[in-house]
Amino acid sequence: MQTATISFDPFNSLSDKDCHERIRAARAKLGKKAVILCHHYQRADVYQYADLTGDSLKLSRLASQTDSEFVVFCGVHFMAEVADIMTAPNQTAILPDLAAGCSMADMANLAKVERCWRELNEILNADQEVTPVTYINSAADLKAFCGEHGGIVCTSSNAGTIAKWAFERRPKVLFFPDQHLGRWTGHNLGFAMDEMVVWDPDLELGGLTPEQIKKARILLWKGHCSVHQMFQKSHIDAFRAKHPEGKVIAHPECNFEVCAAADYVGSTEYIVKTIKEAPEGTRWLVGTELNLVDRLAEEVKPQNKIVQFMATTICMCSTMQRIDPQHLAWTLENLAEGKVVNPIRVPEHEAKLAKLALDRMLAIS
Ligand code: CIZ
Ligand code: SF4
């Protein structure tokens, strides 16, 4: 297999119609050699090509079960890294556009987490007292950090189970990079707000006093998803005033006020399942990414269910949006010609430690 490529430039100006024809032709040529994985947040014009769909937990499991040579991941960078880690050495994970990152994942990095750990060690014995837990929305080296320090990965589907596992081992948790998922998870485990403190990685000791650190049970990294911060409690209040019979469901990346005001809180898989299984004729206000909400609204329309987006402005995951038909056509056409574009390869030593943390997660969820 060569690595030289067909340039992307001509694909940039390709019409969607031409892209679709070329995607179909390349797929027919590739057959079972390539499998296309799509996250729930993926845009409709790409999602239609998915062989497998799901949230990152489901997709990481499915990636480990596929025997296709190429796993084309229509999602964001950390997901393709997980696919690389979970697949066999002779399989290659591919991200059609390398600019498809996750702004939340980028809010933590290894240098900052290592500095945090060093600073915690000035106050406590971190390796005995703190379990590092990283949300799957994080770079592979942070998963490796967790693997190395007795920690674990979680997703929004299993954060509660994972946090319990962590607290069975050590009295404190360092949760990164999403403070909101961490806070909601801690709240559900019964922790009070003053036992969950925010660690600001740009300040010395996270901006906390030694006493606050000693008292804390959960150290919440100061990170967030900007898409999910668009949802506000006022949206829920307005919906309830108009539709008192309606139900509200939110993703745990939303802020605490939104989660507390919702009827249900859970991962994308949970949101999809809950609404699909709900009685006919029900009305839903949904606080998660727009592509998922639009797709779900169409799917449940025949059962007279009404699905509304929580925010009043359009908010999509703009990085995931970068995986467009042009990039998919370019990727698949190259593959069909024996050229691998945008392979995601996690360095071996890092992949081994990251897999340790991922396997711990998969074993208990
Ligand atoms: O874990 C995932 O796939 C993400 C990013 C959200 C969710 O809840 O599924
Ligand atoms: Fe990251 Fe937010 Fe996009 Fe999810 S919706 S991939 S957390 S930026």
Coordinates of N, CA, C and O in Angstrom, one line a residue, residues 63-171:
A63 N -15.5 -0.9 16.5 CA -14.2 -0.9 15.8 C -13.3 -2.1 16.1 O -12.6 -2.6 15.3
S64 N -13.4 -2.5 17.4 CA -12.6 -3.6 17.8 C -13.1 -4.9 17.3 O -12.4 -5.9 17.3
Q65 N -14.3 -4.9 16.8 CA -14.9 -6.2 16.2 C -14.8 -6.3 14.7 O -15.0 -7.4 14.2
T66 N -14.5 -5.2 14.1 CA -14.5 -5.3 12.6 C -13.2 -5.9 12.1 O -12.2 -5.7 12.8
D67 N -13.2 -6.6 11.0 CA -11.9 -7.1 10.5 C -11.6 -6.4 9.1 O -10.7 -6.8 8.4
S68 N -12.3 -5.3 8.8 CA -11.9 -4.6 7.6 C -10.5 -3.9 7.8 O -10.1 -3.6 8.9
E69 N -9.8 -3.9 6.6 CA -8.5 -3.3 6.7 C -8.5 -1.8 7.0 O -7.6 -1.3 7.7
F70 N -9.5 -1.1 6.5 CA -9.6 0.3 6.8 C -10.8 0.7 7.5 O -11.9 0.3 7.1
V71 N -10.6 1.4 8.6 CA -11.8 1.9 9.4 C -11.8 3.4 9.2 O -11.0 4.2 9.7
V72 N -12.8 3.8 8.3 CA -12.9 5.3 8.0 C -13.9 5.9 9.0 O -15.0 5.5 9.1
F73 N -13.3 6.7 9.9 CA -14.1 7.3 11.0 C -14.6 8.6 10.7 O -13.9 9.6 10.6
C74 N -15.9 8.7 10.6 CA -16.6 10.0 10.4 C -17.0 10.5 11.7 O -18.1 10.1 12.2
G75 N -16.1 11.2 12.3 CA -16.3 11.7 13.7 C -15.2 12.7 14.0 O -14.8 13.4 13.0
V76 N -14.7 12.7 15.2 CA -13.6 13.6 15.4 C -12.3 12.9 15.8 O -12.3 11.7 16.1
H77 N -11.2 13.6 15.9 CA -9.9 13.0 16.0 C -9.8 12.0 17.2 O -9.3 10.9 17.0
F78 N -10.3 12.3 18.4 CA -10.1 11.4 19.5 C -10.8 10.1 19.2 O -10.3 9.0 19.7
M79 N -11.9 10.1 18.4 CA -12.6 8.9 18.1 C -11.8 8.0 17.2 O -11.7 6.8 17.3
A80 N -11.1 8.6 16.2 CA -10.3 7.8 15.3 C -9.1 7.3 16.0 O -8.6 6.2 15.7
E81 N -8.6 8.0 17.0 CA -7.5 7.5 17.8 C -7.9 6.2 18.6 O -7.2 5.2 18.6
V82 N -9.1 6.3 19.2 CA -9.7 5.1 19.9 C -9.8 4.0 18.9 O -9.4 2.8 19.2
A83 N -10.3 4.2 17.7 CA -10.4 3.2 16.7 C -9.1 2.5 16.4 O -8.9 1.3 16.3
D84 N -8.0 3.4 16.3 CA -6.7 2.9 16.0 C -6.2 2.0 17.2 O -5.7 0.9 17.0
I85 N -6.5 2.4 18.4 CA -6.0 1.7 19.6 C -6.7 0.3 19.7 O -6.1 -0.7 20.0
M86 N -8.0 0.3 19.4 CA -8.8 -0.8 19.6 C -8.8 -1.8 18.4 O -9.3 -3.0 18.5
T87 N -8.2 -1.4 17.3 CA -8.2 -2.4 16.2 C -6.8 -3.1 16.1 O -5.9 -2.7 16.8
A88 N -6.7 -4.1 15.3 CA -5.5 -4.9 15.2 C -4.4 -4.1 14.4 O -4.7 -3.2 13.7
P89 N -3.1 -4.5 14.6 CA -2.1 -3.7 14.0 C -2.2 -3.7 12.5 O -1.7 -2.7 11.8
N90 N -2.8 -4.7 11.8 CA -2.9 -4.7 10.4 C -4.1 -3.9 9.9 O -4.4 -3.8 8.7
Q91 N -4.8 -3.2 10.8 CA -5.9 -2.4 10.4 C -5.5 -0.9 10.6 O -4.8 -0.6 11.4
T92 N -6.1 0.0 9.7 CA -5.8 1.4 9.8 C -7.0 2.2 10.0 O -8.0 2.1 9.2
A93 N -6.9 3.1 11.0 CA -8.0 4.0 11.2 C -7.7 5.3 10.4 O -6.6 5.8 10.4
I94 N -8.8 5.8 9.8 CA -8.6 7.0 9.0 C -9.6 8.1 9.3 O -10.8 7.8 9.6
L95 N -9.1 9.3 9.4 CA -10.0 10.5 9.7 C -10.1 11.3 8.4 O -9.1 11.9 8.1
P96 N -11.2 11.4 7.7 CA -11.2 12.1 6.4 C -10.7 13.5 6.4 O -10.2 14.0 5.4
D97 N -10.9 14.2 7.5 CA -10.3 15.6 7.6 C -9.6 15.7 8.9 O -10.2 15.7 10.0
L98 N -8.3 16.0 8.9 CA -7.5 16.0 10.1 C -7.9 17.3 11.0 O -7.6 17.3 12.1
A99 N -8.6 18.2 10.4 CA -9.0 19.4 11.1 C -10.3 19.1 12.0 O -10.8 20.0 12.7
A100 N -10.8 17.9 11.9 CA -12.0 17.5 12.7 C -11.5 17.2 14.1 O -11.3 16.0 14.4
G101 N -11.3 18.2 14.9 CA -10.9 17.9 16.3 C -12.1 18.1 17.2 O -13.3 18.2 16.8
C102 N -11.9 18.1 18.5 CA -12.9 18.4 19.5 C -12.4 19.5 20.4 O -11.4 19.3 21.1
S103 N -13.1 20.6 20.4 CA -12.6 21.8 21.2 C -12.5 21.4 22.7 O -11.7 21.9 23.4
M104 N -13.5 20.6 23.1 CA -13.4 20.2 24.5 C -12.2 19.4 24.8 O -11.4 19.6 25.8
A105 N -11.9 18.4 24.0 CA -10.7 17.5 24.2 C -9.5 18.4 24.3 O -8.6 18.1 25.1
D106 N -9.4 19.4 23.4 CA -8.2 20.3 23.4 C -8.1 21.2 24.7 O -7.1 21.8 24.8
M107 N -9.1 21.2 25.5 CA -9.0 22.0 26.8 C -8.1 21.3 27.8 O -7.8 21.9 28.8
A108 N -7.7 20.1 27.6 CA -6.7 19.4 28.5 C -5.6 18.9 27.6 O -5.9 18.5 26.5
N109 N -4.4 19.0 28.1 CA -3.3 18.3 27.4 C -2.3 17.7 28.4 O -2.4 18.0 29.6
L110 N -1.4 16.9 27.9 CA -0.6 16.1 28.8 C 0.3 17.0 29.7 O 0.4 16.7 30.9
A111 N 0.8 18.1 29.1 CA 1.7 19.0 29.9 C 0.9 19.5 31.1 O 1.4 19.5 32.3
K112 N -0.3 19.9 30.8 CA -1.1 20.5 31.9 C -1.6 19.5 32.9 O -1.7 19.8 34.1
V113 N -1.9 18.3 32.4 CA -2.4 17.3 33.4 C -1.2 16.8 34.2 O -1.3 16.6 35.4
E114 N 0.0 16.7 33.6 CA 1.2 16.3 34.4 C 1.5 17.4 35.4 O 1.9 17.1 36.6
R115 N 1.3 18.6 35.1 CA 1.6 19.7 36.0 C 0.6 19.6 37.2 O 0.9 19.8 38.4
C116 N -0.7 19.4 36.8 CA -1.7 19.2 37.8 C -1.3 18.1 38.8 O -1.4 18.3 40.0
W117 N -0.9 17.0 38.3 CA -0.5 15.8 39.1 C 0.6 16.2 40.0 O 0.6 15.8 41.2
R118 N 1.6 16.9 39.5 CA 2.8 17.3 40.3 C 2.3 18.2 41.4 O 2.7 18.0 42.6
E119 N 1.4 19.1 41.1 CA 1.0 20.1 42.1 C 0.1 19.3 43.2 O 0.2 19.7 44.4
L120 N -0.7 18.4 42.7 CA -1.5 17.6 43.7 C -0.5 16.8 44.6 O -0.8 16.7 45.8
N121 N 0.6 16.4 44.1 CA 1.5 15.6 44.9 C 2.2 16.5 45.9 O 2.8 16.0 46.9
E122 N 2.1 17.8 45.8 CA 2.7 18.7 46.8 C 1.8 18.7 48.0 O 2.2 19.0 49.1
I123 N 0.5 18.4 47.8 CA -0.5 18.5 48.9 C -0.9 17.1 49.4 O -1.2 16.9 50.5
L124 N -0.9 16.1 48.4 CA -1.4 14.8 48.7 C -0.4 13.7 48.2 O 0.5 14.1 47.5
N125 N -0.7 12.5 48.4 CA 0.0 11.4 47.6 C -1.0 11.0 46.5 O -1.8 10.1 46.6
A126 N -0.8 11.7 45.3 CA -1.8 11.6 44.3 C -2.0 10.1 43.8 O -3.1 9.6 43.7
D127 N -0.9 9.4 43.7 CA -1.1 8.0 43.2 C -1.8 7.1 44.1 O -2.3 6.0 43.7
Q128 N -1.9 7.5 45.4 CA -2.7 6.6 46.3 C -4.0 7.2 46.6 O -4.9 6.5 47.0
E129 N -4.2 8.5 46.4 CA -5.4 9.2 46.9 C -6.3 9.6 45.7 O -7.5 9.9 46.0
V130 N -5.8 9.7 44.5 CA -6.6 10.3 43.4 C -6.6 9.3 42.2 O -5.6 8.9 41.7
T131 N -7.8 9.0 41.7 CA -8.0 8.2 40.5 C -8.2 9.2 39.3 O -9.2 10.0 39.4
P132 N -7.3 9.2 38.3 CA -7.6 10.1 37.2 C -8.6 9.4 36.3 O -8.4 8.2 35.9
V133 N -9.6 10.2 35.9 CA -10.7 9.6 35.0 C -10.7 10.6 33.9 O -11.0 11.8 34.0
T134 N -10.5 10.1 32.7 CA -10.7 11.0 31.5 C -11.9 10.6 30.7 O -12.2 9.4 30.5
Y135 N -12.6 11.6 30.3 CA -13.8 11.4 29.4 C -13.1 11.0 28.1 O -12.0 11.4 27.8
I136 N -13.8 10.1 27.4 CA -13.3 9.6 26.1 C -13.0 10.8 25.1 O -12.1 10.6 24.3
N137 N -13.6 11.9 25.3 CA -13.3 13.1 24.5 C -12.0 13.7 25.0 O -11.9 14.7 25.7
S138 N -10.9 13.0 24.7 CA -9.5 13.5 25.1 C -8.5 12.8 24.3 O -8.8 11.7 23.7
A139 N -7.3 13.4 24.2 CA -6.3 12.8 23.3 C -5.8 11.5 23.9 O -5.9 11.3 25.1
A140 N -5.2 10.7 23.0 CA -4.7 9.4 23.4 C -3.7 9.5 24.6 O -3.6 8.6 25.4
D141 N -2.8 10.5 24.6 CA -1.8 10.5 25.6 C -2.4 10.8 27.0 O -1.8 10.4 28.0
L142 N -3.6 11.4 27.0 CA -4.3 11.5 28.3 C -4.9 10.2 28.8 O -4.9 9.9 30.0
K143 N -5.4 9.4 27.8 CA -5.9 8.1 28.2 C -4.7 7.3 28.7 O -4.8 6.5 29.7
A144 N -3.5 7.5 28.0 CA -2.3 6.7 28.5 C -1.9 7.2 29.9 O -1.5 6.3 30.7
F145 N -2.1 8.5 30.2 CA -1.8 8.9 31.5 C -2.6 8.2 32.5 O -2.2 7.8 33.6
C146 N -3.9 8.1 32.2 CA -4.8 7.4 33.1 C -4.4 5.9 33.2 O -4.5 5.3 34.3
G147 N -4.1 5.3 32.1 CA -3.6 3.9 32.2 C -2.4 3.7 33.1 O -2.4 2.8 33.9
E148 N -1.5 4.6 33.0 CA -0.3 4.5 33.8 C -0.5 4.8 35.3 O 0.2 4.3 36.1
H149 N -1.5 5.7 35.6 CA -1.7 6.1 37.0 C -2.9 5.4 37.6 O -3.6 6.0 38.5
G150 N -3.2 4.2 37.2 CA -4.3 3.4 37.8 C -5.7 4.0 37.5 O -6.7 3.8 38.2
G151 N -5.8 4.8 36.5 CA -7.0 5.5 36.1 C -7.8 4.8 35.0 O -7.5 3.6 34.6
I152 N -8.7 5.5 34.5 CA -9.7 4.8 33.6 C -10.3 5.9 32.6 O -10.2 7.1 32.9
V153 N -10.9 5.4 31.6 CA -11.7 6.3 30.6 C -13.2 6.1 30.9 O -13.6 5.1 31.4
C154 N -13.9 7.2 30.7 CA -15.4 7.0 30.7 C -16.0 7.7 29.5 O -15.4 8.4 28.8
T155 N -17.3 7.3 29.3 CA -18.0 8.1 28.3 C -19.3 8.6 29.0 O -19.5 8.3 30.1
S156 N -20.1 9.3 28.2 CA -21.3 9.8 28.9 C -22.3 8.7 29.1 O -23.3 8.9 29.9
S157 N -22.1 7.6 28.5 CA -23.0 6.4 28.8 C -22.7 5.7 30.1 O -23.5 5.1 30.7
N158 N -21.4 5.8 30.5 CA -21.1 4.9 31.7 C -20.4 5.7 32.8 O -19.8 5.1 33.7
A159 N -20.4 7.0 32.8 CA -19.7 7.8 33.7 C -20.0 7.5 35.2 O -19.1 7.4 36.0
G160 N -21.3 7.2 35.5 CA -21.6 6.8 36.9 C -20.9 5.5 37.3 O -20.3 5.5 38.4
T161 N -21.0 4.5 36.5 CA -20.4 3.2 36.8 C -18.9 3.4 37.0 O -18.3 2.8 37.9
I162 N -18.3 4.1 36.1 CA -16.9 4.3 36.1 C -16.4 5.1 37.4 O -15.4 4.8 38.0
A163 N -17.2 6.1 37.7 CA -16.9 6.9 38.9 C -17.0 6.0 40.2 O -16.1 6.1 41.1
K164 N -18.0 5.2 40.2 CA -18.1 4.3 41.4 C -16.8 3.4 41.5 O -16.2 3.2 42.5
W165 N -16.4 2.8 40.3 CA -15.2 2.0 40.2 C -14.0 2.8 40.8 O -13.2 2.3 41.6
A166 N -13.9 4.1 40.4 CA -12.8 4.9 40.8 C -12.8 5.1 42.3 O -11.8 5.0 43.0
F167 N -14.0 5.4 42.9 CA -14.1 5.7 44.3 C -13.9 4.4 45.1 O -13.6 4.5 46.3
E168 N -14.1 3.3 44.5 CA -13.8 2.0 45.3 C -12.3 1.9 45.5 O -11.9 1.1 46.4
R169 N -11.5 2.5 44.7 CA -10.1 2.4 44.7 C -9.4 3.4 45.5 O -8.5 3.2 46.3
R170 N -9.8 4.7 45.3 CA -9.1 5.8 46.0 C -10.2 6.8 46.4 O -11.2 6.9 45.7
P171 N -9.9 7.6 47.4 CA -11.0 8.5 47.9 C -11.3 9.7 47.0 O -12.3 10.3 47.2

